[in-house]
PDB file of C-alpha atoms in Angstrom:
ATOM      1  CA  MET A   1      48.274 142.913 113.600  1.00 89.00           C
ATOM      2  CA  ARG A   2      48.760 143.083 109.468  1.00 91.00           C
ATOM      3  CA  SER A   3      45.269 144.393 107.626  1.00 93.00           C
ATOM      4  CA  TYR A   4      43.990 142.953 104.138  1.00 97.00           C
ATOM      5  CA  GLU A   5      42.654 145.201 101.656  1.00 94.00           C
ATOM      6  CA  ASN A   6      40.987 142.151 100.783  1.00 97.00           C
ATOM      7  CA  LYS A   7      39.325 139.175 100.806  1.00 97.00           C
ATOM      8  CA  ASP A   8      42.483 137.550  98.120  1.00 98.00           C
ATOM      9  CA  GLU A   9      44.963 138.845 100.106  1.00 98.00           C
ATOM     10  CA  LEU A  10      43.458 137.283 103.034  1.00 98.00           C
ATOM     11  CA  LYS A  11      43.405 134.585 101.343  1.00 98.00           C
ATOM     12  CA  ASN A  12      46.843 134.944 100.065  1.00 98.00           C
ATOM     13  CA  GLU A  13      48.366 135.625 102.691  1.00 98.00           C
ATOM     14  CA  ILE A  14      46.450 131.522 104.338  1.00 98.00           C
ATOM     15  CA  LYS A  15      47.884 129.615 101.758  1.00 98.00           C
ATOM     16  CA  LYS A  16      51.393 130.859 102.252  1.00 98.00           C
ATOM     17  CA  THR A  17      52.140 130.300 105.092  1.00 98.00           C
ATOM     18  CA  PHE A  18      49.936 126.961 105.627  1.00 98.00           C
ATOM     19  CA  GLU A  19      51.805 125.358 102.151  1.00 98.00           C
ATOM     20  CA  LYS A  20      55.487 126.467 104.650  1.00 98.00           C
ATOM     21  CA  TYR A  21      53.573 125.352 107.932  1.00 98.00           C
ATOM     22  CA  ILE A  22      52.203 121.634 106.291  1.00 98.00           C
ATOM     23  CA  ALA A  23      55.317 120.957 104.672  1.00 98.00           C
ATOM     24  CA  GLU A  24      57.986 120.782 107.289  1.00 98.00           C
ATOM     25  CA  PHE A  25      56.110 117.540 108.127  1.00 98.00           C
ATOM     26  CA  GLU A  26      56.559 115.896 105.154  1.00 97.00           C
ATOM     27  CA  THR A  27      59.811 114.958 106.471  1.00 97.00           C
ATOM     28  CA  ILE A  28      58.459 113.627 110.311  1.00 98.00           C
ATOM     29  CA  PRO A  29      58.671 110.202 109.680  1.00 98.00           C
ATOM     30  CA  GLU A  30      55.033 108.589 111.664  1.00 98.00           C
ATOM     31  CA  GLY A  31      57.235 106.863 114.611  1.00 98.00           C
ATOM     32  CA  LEU A  32      58.920 110.592 115.593  1.00 98.00           C
ATOM     33  CA  LYS A  33      55.406 112.192 116.071  1.00 98.00           C
ATOM     34  CA  ASP A  34      55.183 111.852 120.439  1.00 98.00           C
ATOM     35  CA  THR A  35      58.423 112.789 120.761  1.00 98.00           C
ATOM     36  CA  ARG A  36      58.751 115.349 122.895  1.00 98.00           C
ATOM     37  CA  VAL A  37      61.941 117.153 123.603  1.00 98.00           C
ATOM     38  CA  ASP A  38      62.797 119.315 126.308  1.00 97.00           C
ATOM     39  CA  GLU A  39      62.976 122.748 123.983  1.00 97.00           C
ATOM     40  CA  VAL A  40      60.209 122.908 121.913  1.00 98.00           C
ATOM     41  CA  ASP A  41      56.820 122.914 123.923  1.00 96.00           C
ATOM     42  CA  ARG A  42      55.027 120.607 121.902  1.00 97.00           C
ATOM     43  CA  THR A  43      55.613 117.517 119.676  1.00 98.00           C
ATOM     44  CA  PRO A  44      54.502 117.143 116.228  1.00 98.00           C
ATOM     45  CA  ALA A  45      51.608 115.442 116.925  1.00 98.00           C
ATOM     46  CA  GLU A  46      50.685 118.526 119.296  1.00 98.00           C
ATOM     47  CA  ASN A  47      51.794 120.927 117.328  1.00 98.00           C
ATOM     48  CA  LEU A  48      49.203 119.411 114.530  1.00 98.00           C
ATOM     49  CA  ALA A  49      46.772 118.904 117.011  1.00 98.00           C
ATOM     50  CA  TYR A  50      46.693 122.734 118.105  1.00 98.00           C
ATOM     51  CA  GLN A  51      46.109 123.606 114.849  1.00 98.00           C
ATOM     52  CA  VAL A  52      43.367 121.263 113.511  1.00 98.00           C
ATOM     53  CA  GLY A  53      41.111 122.626 117.386  1.00 98.00           C
ATOM     54  CA  TRP A  54      41.256 126.212 116.714  1.00 98.00           C
ATOM     55  CA  THR A  55      40.846 126.112 112.900  1.00 98.00           C
ATOM     56  CA  THR A  56      37.901 123.820 113.975  1.00 98.00           C
ATOM     57  CA  LEU A  57      36.580 126.110 116.648  1.00 98.00           C
ATOM     58  CA  LEU A  58      37.183 129.144 113.931  1.00 98.00           C
ATOM     59  CA  LEU A  59      34.701 127.184 111.566  1.00 98.00           C
ATOM     60  CA  LYS A  60      32.137 126.087 114.378  1.00 98.00           C
ATOM     61  CA  TRP A  61      32.240 129.556 115.495  1.00 98.00           C
ATOM     62  CA  GLU A  62      31.218 130.365 112.012  1.00 98.00           C
ATOM     63  CA  ASP A  63      28.470 127.619 111.840  1.00 98.00           C
ATOM     64  CA  ASP A  64      26.438 128.040 114.798  1.00 97.00           C
ATOM     65  CA  GLU A  65      25.890 131.555 114.120  1.00 96.00           C
ATOM     66  CA  LYS A  66      24.398 131.070 110.405  1.00 96.00           C
ATOM     67  CA  LYS A  67      22.194 127.797 112.182  1.00 97.00           C
ATOM     68  CA  GLY A  68      20.688 130.746 114.893  1.00 97.00           C
ATOM     69  CA  GLN A  69      22.477 129.519 117.474  1.00 96.00           C
ATOM     70  CA  ASP A  70      24.413 131.320 120.762  1.00 93.00           C
ATOM     71  CA  VAL A  71      27.641 131.018 120.071  1.00 95.00           C
ATOM     72  CA  LYS A  72      30.475 131.249 123.396  1.00 93.00           C
ATOM     73  CA  THR A  73      33.831 131.015 122.508  1.00 95.00           C
ATOM     74  CA  PRO A  74      36.337 129.934 123.038  1.00 96.00           C
ATOM     75  CA  SER A  75      34.099 126.726 123.086  1.00 96.00           C
ATOM     76  CA  ASN A  76      31.095 125.388 124.846  1.00 95.00           C
ATOM     77  CA  SER A  77      33.357 123.925 127.650  1.00 97.00           C
ATOM     78  CA  PHE A  78      36.214 126.944 128.141  1.00 97.00           C
ATOM     79  CA  ARG A  79      35.909 130.518 129.001  1.00 95.00           C
ATOM     80  CA  TRP A  80      38.618 132.493 127.960  1.00 94.00           C
ATOM     81  CA  ASN A  81      40.501 131.692 131.127  1.00 95.00           C
ATOM     82  CA  GLN A  82      40.743 128.562 130.631  1.00 97.00           C
ATOM     83  CA  LEU A  83      42.772 128.480 126.897  1.00 97.00           C
ATOM     84  CA  GLY A  84      45.273 125.551 129.208  1.00 97.00           C
ATOM     85  CA  GLU A  85      42.801 123.514 129.002  1.00 98.00           C
ATOM     86  CA  LEU A  86      41.724 123.504 125.918  1.00 98.00           C
ATOM     87  CA  TYR A  87      45.208 123.746 124.622  1.00 97.00           C
ATOM     88  CA  GLN A  88      45.433 120.010 126.013  1.00 98.00           C
ATOM     89  CA  TRP A  89      41.353 119.652 125.073  1.00 98.00           C
ATOM     90  CA  PHE A  90      43.339 119.895 121.412  1.00 98.00           C
ATOM     91  CA  THR A  91      46.053 117.695 122.347  1.00 98.00           C
ATOM     92  CA  ASP A  92      43.688 114.652 124.108  1.00 98.00           C
ATOM     93  CA  THR A  93      40.957 114.874 121.420  1.00 98.00           C
ATOM     94  CA  TYR A  94      43.203 114.851 117.821  1.00 98.00           C
ATOM     95  CA  ALA A  95      46.671 114.600 118.715  1.00 98.00           C
ATOM     96  CA  SER A  96      46.434 110.397 119.001  1.00 98.00           C
ATOM     97  CA  ASN A  97      45.624 110.571 114.810  1.00 98.00           C
ATOM     98  CA  SER A  98      48.636 109.572 112.455  1.00 98.00           C
ATOM     99  CA  LEU A  99      50.366 112.866 110.753  1.00 98.00           C
ATOM    100  CA  LYS A 100      48.576 111.388 107.353  1.00 98.00           C
ATOM    101  CA  ASP A 101      45.655 112.156 109.908  1.00 98.00           C
ATOM    102  CA  LEU A 102      46.417 115.271 111.308  1.00 98.00           C
ATOM    103  CA  LYS A 103      47.714 116.720 108.161  1.00 98.00           C
ATOM    104  CA  TYR A 104      44.362 115.796 106.655  1.00 98.00           C
ATOM    105  CA  MET A 105      42.009 117.274 108.798  1.00 98.00           C
ATOM    106  CA  LEU A 106      43.456 120.422 108.834  1.00 98.00           C
ATOM    107  CA  THR A 107      43.791 121.325 105.011  1.00 98.00           C
ATOM    108  CA  GLU A 108      40.390 120.255 105.235  1.00 98.00           C
ATOM    109  CA  ASN A 109      39.370 123.189 107.806  1.00 98.00           C
ATOM    110  CA  VAL A 110      42.287 125.274 106.031  1.00 98.00           C
ATOM    111  CA  ASP A 111      39.937 124.439 102.171  1.00 98.00           C
ATOM    112  CA  ALA A 112      37.074 124.954 104.828  1.00 98.00           C
ATOM    113  CA  ILE A 113      38.117 128.757 104.850  1.00 98.00           C
ATOM    114  CA  TYR A 114      38.565 129.186 102.496  1.00 98.00           C
ATOM    115  CA  LEU A 115      35.199 128.519 101.666  1.00 98.00           C
ATOM    116  CA  MET A 116      34.186 130.444 105.078  1.00 98.00           C
ATOM    117  CA  ILE A 117      35.952 134.212 103.789  1.00 98.00           C
ATOM    118  CA  ASP A 118      34.090 132.785  99.985  1.00 98.00           C
ATOM    119  CA  GLU A 119      31.210 132.822 101.513  1.00 98.00           C
ATOM    120  CA  LEU A 120      31.263 136.196 103.295  1.00 98.00           C
ATOM    121  CA  ASN A 121      31.294 140.085 102.030  1.00 97.00           C
ATOM    122  CA  GLU A 122      33.833 142.599 101.938  1.00 96.00           C
ATOM    123  CA  GLU A 123      31.360 144.618 105.448  1.00 97.00           C
ATOM    124  CA  GLU A 124      31.086 140.891 107.253  1.00 97.00           C
ATOM    125  CA  LEU A 125      34.938 140.406 107.030  1.00 98.00           C
ATOM    126  CA  PHE A 126      36.498 143.877 107.483  1.00 97.00           C
ATOM    127  CA  LYS A 127      33.957 145.538 109.263  1.00 96.00           C
ATOM    128  CA  PRO A 128      33.440 145.705 113.090  1.00 95.00           C
ATOM    129  CA  HIS A 129      30.182 144.016 114.355  1.00 95.00           C
ATOM    130  CA  MET A 130      30.045 141.577 111.577  1.00 95.00           C
ATOM    131  CA  ARG A 131      28.987 138.890 113.596  1.00 96.00           C
ATOM    132  CA  LYS A 132      27.775 138.478 117.478  1.00 94.00           C
ATOM    133  CA  TRP A 133      30.653 135.653 117.811  1.00 95.00           C
ATOM    134  CA  ALA A 134      33.127 138.531 116.204  1.00 95.00           C
ATOM    135  CA  ASP A 135      31.842 140.866 119.282  1.00 92.00           C
ATOM    136  CA  GLU A 136      30.621 138.024 121.380  1.00 88.00           C
ATOM    137  CA  ALA A 137      34.887 137.164 122.117  1.00 91.00           C
ATOM    138  CA  THR A 138      36.530 140.027 123.450  1.00 86.00           C
ATOM    139  CA  LYS A 139      35.586 141.786 126.401  1.00 80.00           C
ATOM    140  CA  THR A 140      37.702 145.319 125.940  1.00 83.00           C
ATOM    141  CA  ALA A 141      37.973 145.378 121.880  1.00 86.00           C
ATOM    142  CA  THR A 142      36.664 144.913 119.020  1.00 88.00           C
ATOM    143  CA  TRP A 143      37.629 142.604 116.167  1.00 94.00           C
ATOM    144  CA  GLU A 144      36.614 141.795 112.786  1.00 96.00           C
ATOM    145  CA  VAL A 145      36.410 138.444 111.573  1.00 97.00           C
ATOM    146  CA  TYR A 146      38.909 138.425 109.304  1.00 98.00           C
ATOM    147  CA  LYS A 147      41.262 139.033 112.403  1.00 97.00           C
ATOM    148  CA  PHE A 148      40.521 135.942 114.253  1.00 97.00           C
ATOM    149  CA  ILE A 149      40.971 134.094 110.746  1.00 98.00           C
ATOM    150  CA  HIS A 150      44.247 135.536 111.078  1.00 98.00           C
ATOM    151  CA  VAL A 151      45.226 134.827 114.233  1.00 97.00           C
ATOM    152  CA  ASN A 152      43.513 131.443 114.064  1.00 98.00           C
ATOM    153  CA  THR A 153      45.214 130.516 110.452  1.00 98.00           C
ATOM    154  CA  VAL A 154      48.513 132.920 109.664  1.00 98.00           C
ATOM    155  CA  ALA A 155      49.648 134.205 112.490  1.00 98.00           C
ATOM    156  CA  PRO A 156      50.098 130.155 114.248  1.00 98.00           C
ATOM    157  CA  PHE A 157      50.902 129.213 110.939  1.00 98.00           C
ATOM    158  CA  GLY A 158      54.417 131.504 111.289  1.00 97.00           C
ATOM    159  CA  THR A 159      54.687 130.967 115.000  1.00 97.00           C
ATOM    160  CA  PHE A 160      54.573 126.796 114.865  1.00 98.00           C
ATOM    161  CA  ARG A 161      56.553 126.390 111.879  1.00 98.00           C
ATOM    162  CA  THR A 162      59.529 128.207 113.540  1.00 98.00           C
ATOM    163  CA  LYS A 163      58.637 125.983 116.377  1.00 98.00           C
ATOM    164  CA  ILE A 164      58.537 122.473 114.531  1.00 98.00           C
ATOM    165  CA  ARG A 165      61.421 123.080 112.530  1.00 98.00           C
ATOM    166  CA  LYS A 166      63.357 123.562 115.951  1.00 98.00           C
ATOM    167  CA  TRP A 167      62.089 119.921 116.772  1.00 98.00           C
ATOM    168  CA  LYS A 168      63.422 119.154 113.497  1.00 98.00           C
ATOM    169  CA  LYS A 169      66.523 119.939 114.159  1.00 98.00           C
ATOM    170  CA  LEU A 170      66.992 118.825 117.127  1.00 98.00           C
ATOM    171  CA  VAL A 171      65.483 115.168 116.552  1.00 98.00           C
ATOM    172  CA  LEU A 172      65.967 114.899 112.506  1.00 97.00           C
TER     173      LEU A 172
END
């Protein structure tokens, strides 16, 4: 997994990958948002719903911990061995929105993640055991907060950009 020297490097990588990812949806007509093709596992709306879902959870984990609440990862309703059900919940919860609304929600979440990064000091972001939710999310590995940010932004923005590009090639 990629590591980062500092907050700015992390934020710049998120910005770069997010801008490329979100731009892919500009040419998709609203009427095709739910079009499924066998070669791609998600429709455009499902693709965005996945991103909205994970970024929302990431922000909730941090917000709940700051409020002194017990944080259940990945969520209060799902365990890590129920990711398929969680992904379906993301689809059921978000994919009925328009592409415009989904893009807006995701942009708002990414902006909130930038603020979250700014509010964390370098130690909280890059050292282990700085957030209870990060420690409890993994049973066998020690993950710093930046790793959770990376796997819920940079990594899927790249992977899912490839998926939406393949979908566009087949449909548009």
